[in-house]
Amino acid sequence: MASSSGPLNEELQCSICLDVFTDPVTTPCGHNFCRTCLNQCWTNTQTCFCPLCKEQFSKKTDLKINTTLKEVVQHFKEKLNLGRSEVFCDFCDGRKQKAVKSCLTCPSSYCETHLEPHHRVPRLKKHKLINAVENLEDYICQKHERPLELFCRDDQTCVCLSCTEGDHKTHNTVPIEEESQQKKNQLVQTQTDMQQMIQNRMKKIEEIQHSVEMRKRNTAKEKSASVELFTDLIHSIERCQSELLKMMEEQQKAAEKQAEDLIKELQQEITDLKKRNTELEQLSHTDDHLYLIQMSSSQCSRPHTKNWTEISIDSDVDVLPMNTALIQFKKTLDETLDEKLIQSGLKCAQKFAVDVTLDPDTANPHLILSDDGKQVSEGYIEQDVPENPNRFDETSCVLSKEGFSSGRFYYEVQVKGKTDWDLGVARESITRKGKITLSPEDGYWTVILRNENEYDACENVPVSLSLRVKPEIVGVFVDYEEGLVSFYDVGSRSHIYSFTGQTFTDKLYPYFSPCPNDEGKNSNPLIITPVNK
């Protein structure tokens, strides 16, 4: 039916099988599909959605056959069949009967009555009969006028027996029924493949929708965390602003109190000076010469007053304490922001936690791995292990079974009680034999501990690290596309080091080295621990 093109046929086609509807059902979103096709699409899926608009709905939805649409489809099929040319018997007189078979040997078409000799007469019984067809000449070899009973696989065309004695004599020919069956099998296989492709794409749609939903949830969490972070910062700014304003007010009150005390002192001196001036005025007008002479020695002396020349109130605000406060505030703010961002970065990294297991096929023979593949330590005796091109033969290290060639991943390792260790990631193509060099140039991105408290980031030129506390659990985060490898102290939730601007082309594998046992001083294992998000 799908071969019968036309506007109406397209409207009545199932978008899954591309054929005219069979038992059409309608989804809640209003789209129509064959019931069997839709059920196949929903096989082994957790959520059901429309194959056209992708709207999700409950799998428990009881989809009933759309009877109206089914009747329209049935009417269309009947109309299509009526539109086809009917084949009539070539031997009926008067009103011709409908032919039931066509004979490729005769060649003619027969109704049930006139076909009877072909079932009875031995010679006619050998003729080639097919379902009645109008274009009977298409089934006859135009060159030899014999039935096309064979198929030439070399030329991909139908031929008769006479053809095989001429142009197609050396060609690979088979009975036309055999080739037809093979073609049918190919069509069935193609249809099966198409259905599988549909299923795979439906599954991929579900995966993409799930990823988008997870991304939406994570974005909501990150937005909430960001709001919380900046709310804390705003509160810190408001608190520092309040303290600064309080200090300025206190300085202003102190200046006002100083001015008030100075004014009182000046006013007292003015009162004393006025009194002294009045006494001098009176003495200058006395007629008592003896009294004038006796008092003049004391009254004419300069009164003892404060030298006010260098005394003043500074009209400018004392900015030095405020600048000191602002500098301290900025330092505190920067430290708070750095700490919050680092904690937020670690929290974000932990969302990409993966399950990592040690690969015994890569482990150096001196390493001892736990049965669950989560712990590794170095032993005194070389283990009896099979030869393997992926095994490290000199360096006491091991890779994980899991490799990553895209996206982001994170894992945590307990290093408590160790004096030496190496952690990080390595590319798949690294050299496993002989001594290795830990550097990005050689395919390693690692942080190491030596002599109990000497930490280094193994850049192409090693970088010495100064850590405030000794990490007990180290987190390793990788963003493949961004070219980033970061290390965190999980206990203090602080950042240790990041390799940035890297270019990854190989698959990356988590890398572990417990380092030499050192006569028991470094016997503690490296332990891959679950991530507490």
XYZ file of C-alpha atoms in Angstrom, residues 69-529:
461
model
C -10.073 6.424 11.354
C -10.112 2.657 10.832
C -13.308 2.964 8.748
C -11.749 5.742 6.660
C -8.669 3.574 6.052
C -10.845 0.598 5.095
C -12.850 2.748 2.684
C -9.628 4.040 1.153
C -8.282 0.508 0.664
C -11.497 -0.622 -0.991
C -11.528 2.413 -3.254
C -7.911 1.761 -4.178
C -8.680 -1.844 -5.069
C -11.682 -0.799 -7.170
C -9.491 1.590 -9.073
C -7.287 -1.229 -10.294
C -7.978 -2.837 -13.679
C -9.690 -6.225 -13.496
C -8.507 -9.165 -15.678
C -11.171 -10.999 -17.668
C -11.196 -14.446 -19.244
C -9.980 -14.496 -22.850
C -12.339 -17.363 -23.852
C -15.742 -16.326 -22.472
C -18.461 -15.527 -25.046
C -20.844 -12.700 -24.350
C -20.440 -11.471 -20.788
C -16.835 -12.206 -19.820
C -16.070 -13.689 -16.419
C -13.294 -12.488 -14.164
C -10.044 -14.383 -14.765
C -8.493 -16.308 -11.879
C -5.297 -17.527 -13.531
C -3.045 -16.556 -16.391
C -1.042 -19.140 -18.335
C 2.478 -18.095 -19.336
C 2.747 -20.946 -21.823
C -0.463 -20.302 -23.788
C -0.320 -17.209 -23.052
C -3.895 -16.394 -21.961
C -6.062 -15.659 -18.927
C -8.840 -18.010 -17.779
C -11.910 -17.965 -15.577
C -12.651 -20.966 -13.335
C -14.658 -22.715 -16.106
C -12.169 -22.323 -18.921
C -9.211 -23.090 -16.614
C -10.558 -26.632 -16.001
C -8.617 -28.290 -18.926
C -5.346 -27.048 -17.393
C -6.165 -29.102 -14.312
C -7.228 -32.193 -16.282
C -5.271 -32.533 -19.540
C -1.727 -33.908 -18.877
C -0.102 -31.704 -21.503
C -1.803 -28.543 -20.149
C -1.043 -29.476 -16.565
C 2.624 -28.802 -17.374
C 1.911 -25.169 -18.272
C 3.062 -22.370 -16.044
C 0.079 -20.789 -14.207
C 0.185 -17.575 -12.183
C -2.422 -15.324 -10.587
C -4.365 -13.432 -13.218
C -2.464 -10.402 -14.517
C -3.406 -7.824 -17.104
C 0.061 -7.184 -18.492
C 0.764 -10.808 -19.358
C 3.353 -9.811 -21.948
C 5.612 -8.592 -19.132
C 5.901 -12.198 -17.949
C 6.895 -13.514 -21.406
C 10.365 -13.301 -22.963
C 9.969 -10.904 -25.857
C 12.813 -12.567 -27.756
C 11.829 -16.231 -27.431
C 8.145 -15.888 -26.455
C 8.632 -18.275 -23.573
C 7.814 -17.748 -19.836
C 10.345 -15.806 -17.784
C 11.099 -18.627 -15.353
C 14.702 -17.854 -14.426
C 16.673 -14.949 -12.994
C 20.167 -14.043 -14.202
C 22.149 -12.807 -11.213
C 25.007 -11.607 -13.417
C 22.800 -9.227 -15.417
C 20.107 -8.852 -12.728
C 17.261 -9.607 -15.135
C 14.575 -12.258 -15.700
C 15.194 -14.729 -18.554
C 13.584 -17.789 -20.162
C 15.088 -21.230 -20.733
C 16.068 -20.318 -24.291
C 18.030 -17.324 -22.979
C 20.223 -19.681 -20.944
C 21.251 -21.414 -24.142
C 22.329 -18.174 -25.747
C 23.477 -14.840 -24.260
C 23.152 -16.091 -20.656
C 24.658 -19.535 -21.196
C 27.597 -19.090 -18.802
C 25.743 -16.826 -16.367
C 24.578 -17.632 -12.858
C 20.843 -18.282 -13.246
C 18.380 -19.530 -10.654
C 14.623 -20.257 -10.669
C 12.643 -17.066 -10.402
C 10.849 -18.425 -7.304
C 14.196 -18.892 -5.555
C 15.301 -15.348 -6.363
C 11.924 -14.016 -5.302
C 12.191 -15.791 -1.963
C 15.673 -14.395 -1.476
C 14.416 -10.896 -2.243
C 11.586 -11.404 0.247
C 14.091 -12.502 2.866
C 16.167 -9.406 2.133
C 13.091 -7.212 2.442
C 12.178 -8.857 5.755
C 15.735 -8.353 7.011
C 15.725 -4.745 5.801
C 12.429 -4.166 7.572
C 13.863 -5.746 10.733
C 16.926 -3.519 10.456
C 14.717 -0.486 9.934
C 12.673 -1.358 13.014
C 15.902 -1.751 15.001
C 17.114 1.603 13.736
C 13.826 3.130 14.821
C 14.155 1.499 18.242
C 17.742 2.723 18.597
C 16.752 6.253 17.717
C 13.787 6.197 20.080
C 16.136 5.002 22.810
C 18.626 7.756 21.939
C 15.833 10.329 22.166
C 15.000 8.997 25.618
C 18.666 9.211 26.635
C 18.948 12.794 25.368
C 15.766 13.819 27.150
C 17.025 12.177 30.338
C 20.366 14.013 30.016
C 18.583 17.326 29.501
C 16.421 16.671 32.557
C 19.486 15.810 34.671
C 21.252 18.919 33.369
C 18.189 20.968 34.294
C 18.228 19.581 37.834
C 21.964 20.154 38.217
C 21.612 23.701 36.886
C 18.891 24.369 39.455
C 21.176 23.076 42.212
C 24.074 25.193 40.965
C 21.864 28.272 40.774
C 20.749 27.657 44.344
C 24.373 27.228 45.466
C 25.398 30.419 43.617
C 22.569 32.395 45.235
C 23.652 31.075 48.628
C 27.289 31.989 47.913
C 26.571 35.559 46.875
C 24.019 35.995 49.659
C 26.784 35.163 52.138
C 29.096 37.621 50.394
C 26.447 40.353 50.500
C 25.969 39.709 54.218
C 29.744 39.972 54.696
C 29.808 43.263 52.780
C 26.896 44.617 54.804
C 28.580 43.556 58.057
C 31.881 45.220 57.083
C 30.007 48.308 55.922
C 28.201 48.484 59.250
C 31.480 48.163 61.161
C 33.118 50.834 59.007
C 30.217 53.266 59.493
C 30.272 52.567 63.219
C 33.998 53.342 63.343
C 33.456 56.602 61.438
C 30.677 57.607 63.813
C 32.895 56.859 66.800
C 35.703 58.959 65.278
C 33.234 61.797 64.703
C 31.977 61.608 68.300
C 35.562 61.629 69.592
C 36.350 64.719 67.492
C 33.200 66.460 68.763
C 34.084 65.610 72.392
C 37.620 66.936 71.882
C 36.250 70.144 70.376
C 33.768 70.519 73.220
C 36.512 70.171 75.845
C 38.772 72.655 74.047
C 35.959 75.192 73.716
C 35.185 74.913 77.429
C 38.838 75.451 78.265
C 39.036 78.461 75.920
C 35.850 79.930 77.370
C 37.261 79.584 80.884
C 40.480 81.354 79.854
C 38.428 84.106 78.196
C 36.479 84.575 81.479
C 39.703 84.728 83.482
C 41.291 87.168 81.050
C 38.238 89.452 81.119
C 38.327 89.482 84.922
C 42.044 90.301 84.888
C 41.446 93.046 82.323
C 38.750 94.627 84.544
C 41.093 94.618 87.517
C 43.809 96.292 85.420
C 41.307 98.889 84.216
C 40.358 99.720 87.776
C 44.000 99.853 88.957
C 44.912 102.241 86.151
C 42.400 104.781 87.425
C 43.253 104.678 91.146
C 44.617 107.784 92.953
C 46.259 105.650 95.612
C 49.838 105.785 94.467
C 51.169 103.451 97.119
C 48.539 100.784 96.270
C 49.254 101.168 92.532
C 52.967 100.590 93.069
C 52.370 97.559 95.297
C 49.890 95.897 92.883
C 51.578 96.757 89.610
C 54.305 94.129 89.984
C 51.761 91.272 90.115
C 49.086 92.718 87.865
C 51.397 93.725 85.076
C 52.934 90.256 84.705
C 51.682 88.161 81.736
C 49.035 85.619 82.794
C 49.899 81.931 82.471
C 47.726 80.571 79.651
C 47.948 77.663 77.159
C 49.662 78.171 73.816
C 46.780 77.655 71.397
C 48.766 78.260 68.225
C 49.396 74.566 67.433
C 46.127 73.280 68.822
C 43.411 72.525 66.197
C 40.700 70.057 65.202
C 41.430 68.259 61.903
C 38.512 68.846 59.531
C 39.536 65.899 57.334
C 38.352 62.392 58.125
C 41.090 60.113 59.417
C 41.185 57.787 56.383
C 44.130 55.670 57.480
C 42.168 53.403 59.832
C 39.379 53.218 57.247
C 41.829 52.263 54.482
C 43.292 49.650 56.766
C 39.792 48.336 57.450
C 38.930 48.316 53.753
C 42.158 46.505 52.865
C 41.457 43.932 55.560
C 37.887 43.617 54.349
C 39.032 43.069 50.743
C 41.481 40.435 51.900
C 38.788 38.697 53.922
C 36.355 38.981 51.025
C 38.872 37.536 48.561
C 39.670 34.664 50.901
C 35.975 34.000 51.478
C 35.235 34.143 47.756
C 38.152 31.840 46.906
C 37.085 29.383 49.577
C 33.451 29.448 48.465
C 34.382 29.032 44.788
C 36.752 26.150 45.558
C 34.105 24.443 47.678
C 31.555 25.051 44.932
C 34.011 23.675 42.347
C 34.605 20.518 44.384
C 30.890 20.098 44.966
C 30.282 20.426 41.226
C 33.116 17.999 40.405
C 31.716 15.379 42.790
C 28.535 15.258 40.713
C 30.568 13.544 37.988
C 31.744 10.706 40.243
C 32.422 7.411 38.449
C 33.004 3.890 39.707
C 36.713 3.144 39.264
C 38.276 -0.335 39.605
C 41.961 -1.270 39.349
C 43.009 -3.292 36.293
C 45.171 -6.294 37.325
C 46.387 -6.698 33.712
C 48.286 -3.387 34.017
C 49.592 -3.803 37.581
C 53.356 -4.061 38.209
C 54.223 -7.576 39.486
C 55.218 -6.205 42.915
C 51.786 -4.672 43.515
C 49.107 -6.366 45.606
C 45.504 -5.637 44.564
C 42.446 -6.355 46.702
C 39.838 -8.795 45.401
C 37.355 -5.978 44.803
C 39.928 -3.942 42.854
C 39.652 -0.942 45.183
C 42.994 -1.127 47.064
C 46.645 -1.367 46.001
C 49.906 -1.603 47.954
C 53.448 -2.746 47.205
C 54.654 -6.096 48.490
C 58.123 -7.397 49.103
C 57.827 -10.347 46.721
C 57.209 -10.231 42.983
C 53.823 -11.764 42.150
C 53.484 -14.599 39.644
C 51.446 -12.835 36.966
C 50.996 -13.618 33.249
C 52.849 -11.654 30.594
C 50.804 -8.777 29.239
C 51.795 -5.925 26.877
C 49.702 -3.539 28.994
C 51.557 -4.369 32.243
C 54.040 -1.941 33.843
C 57.238 -3.956 34.358
C 59.506 -1.534 36.284
C 57.387 1.212 37.849
C 55.125 0.258 40.766
C 51.903 1.568 39.251
C 48.541 0.427 37.912
C 45.734 1.863 35.758
C 41.987 1.529 36.157
C 39.845 -0.737 34.005
C 37.709 2.228 33.013
C 38.901 4.673 30.352
C 37.281 7.939 29.243
C 37.447 9.641 25.848
C 34.946 12.458 26.415
C 32.956 14.325 29.051
C 33.833 14.803 32.719
C 34.664 12.315 35.473
C 35.752 12.374 39.115
C 37.048 9.869 41.674
C 38.531 9.935 45.208
C 41.466 8.043 46.718
C 42.424 7.651 50.376
C 46.156 8.369 50.932
C 46.077 8.493 54.742
C 49.239 7.322 56.521
C 51.425 7.202 53.388
C 54.798 8.903 52.945
C 54.882 8.574 49.124
C 52.239 8.235 46.417
C 51.371 9.207 42.817
C 47.845 9.979 41.590
C 46.302 11.327 38.403
C 45.433 10.198 34.888
C 47.404 8.754 31.975
C 46.657 8.446 28.279
C 46.108 5.020 26.762
C 49.168 5.172 24.472
C 51.780 5.592 27.256
C 54.838 3.355 27.361
C 54.316 0.539 29.869
C 57.796 -0.989 29.755
C 60.940 0.357 31.418
C 61.174 3.502 33.511
C 58.540 6.173 32.985
C 58.584 9.946 33.333
C 55.578 11.632 34.922
C 54.839 14.670 32.747
C 52.136 15.830 30.311
C 54.644 15.437 27.455
C 54.889 11.741 28.303
C 51.129 11.325 28.763
C 50.778 11.703 32.560
C 48.954 14.374 34.559
C 49.798 13.663 38.199
C 50.392 15.065 41.679
C 52.900 13.210 43.872
C 54.014 13.045 47.519
C 57.635 12.349 48.517
C 59.333 12.134 51.913
C 56.020 12.499 53.777
C 55.519 16.250 53.184
C 56.979 17.201 49.790
C 54.183 17.660 47.238
C 54.794 18.288 43.532
C 52.650 18.778 40.457
C 54.415 16.863 37.682
C 54.304 19.487 34.940
C 56.936 19.307 32.206
C 58.894 21.408 34.698
C 57.782 20.125 38.164
C 55.929 22.611 40.397
C 56.465 22.449 44.166
C 53.219 22.701 46.132
C 52.773 24.227 49.582
C 49.763 22.655 51.324
C 48.394 23.975 54.614
C 47.203 20.544 55.722
C 48.188 16.991 54.805
C 45.449 15.487 52.606
C 43.941 12.178 53.677
C 41.585 11.820 50.699
C 42.482 13.263 47.287
C 39.833 13.961 44.642
C 40.746 13.905 40.931
C 38.504 15.677 38.388
C 38.896 15.641 34.587
C 37.068 17.703 31.967
C 38.151 16.071 28.697
C 36.880 18.746 26.300
C 38.200 21.641 28.438
C 41.630 20.000 28.815
C 41.446 20.259 32.625
C 42.783 17.959 35.365
C 42.172 19.206 38.936
C 43.158 17.802 42.334
C 41.332 18.510 45.610
C 41.891 17.869 49.324
C 38.470 16.423 50.099
C 38.840 16.733 53.895
C 39.529 20.475 53.925
C 37.541 20.967 50.698
C 40.480 22.923 49.279
C 42.066 23.047 45.829
C 45.499 21.431 45.432
C 46.436 21.999 41.778
C 45.052 22.110 38.209
C 46.573 21.257 34.846
C 44.854 23.633 32.407
C 44.829 24.167 28.648
C 45.687 20.539 27.892
C 44.745 18.779 24.640
C 43.481 15.208 24.982
C 43.212 12.874 21.995
C 43.662 9.418 23.567
C 41.418 7.694 26.050
C 42.382 8.677 29.630
C 42.746 6.170 32.484
C 42.985 6.923 36.236
C 46.589 6.279 37.367
C 47.757 5.008 40.773
C 51.145 4.336 42.361
C 51.455 3.405 46.060
C 55.273 3.812 45.649
C 57.881 1.552 47.347
C 57.027 -0.009 50.704
C 60.154 1.526 52.303
C 60.545 -1.261 54.897
C 56.998 -0.781 56.115
C 57.085 3.023 56.467
C 54.895 3.374 53.376
C 52.930 0.136 53.653
C 49.441 1.682 53.757
C 47.447 1.017 50.575
C 45.893 3.514 48.210
C 42.122 3.032 48.568
C 39.525 4.074 45.994
C 36.707 5.368 48.186
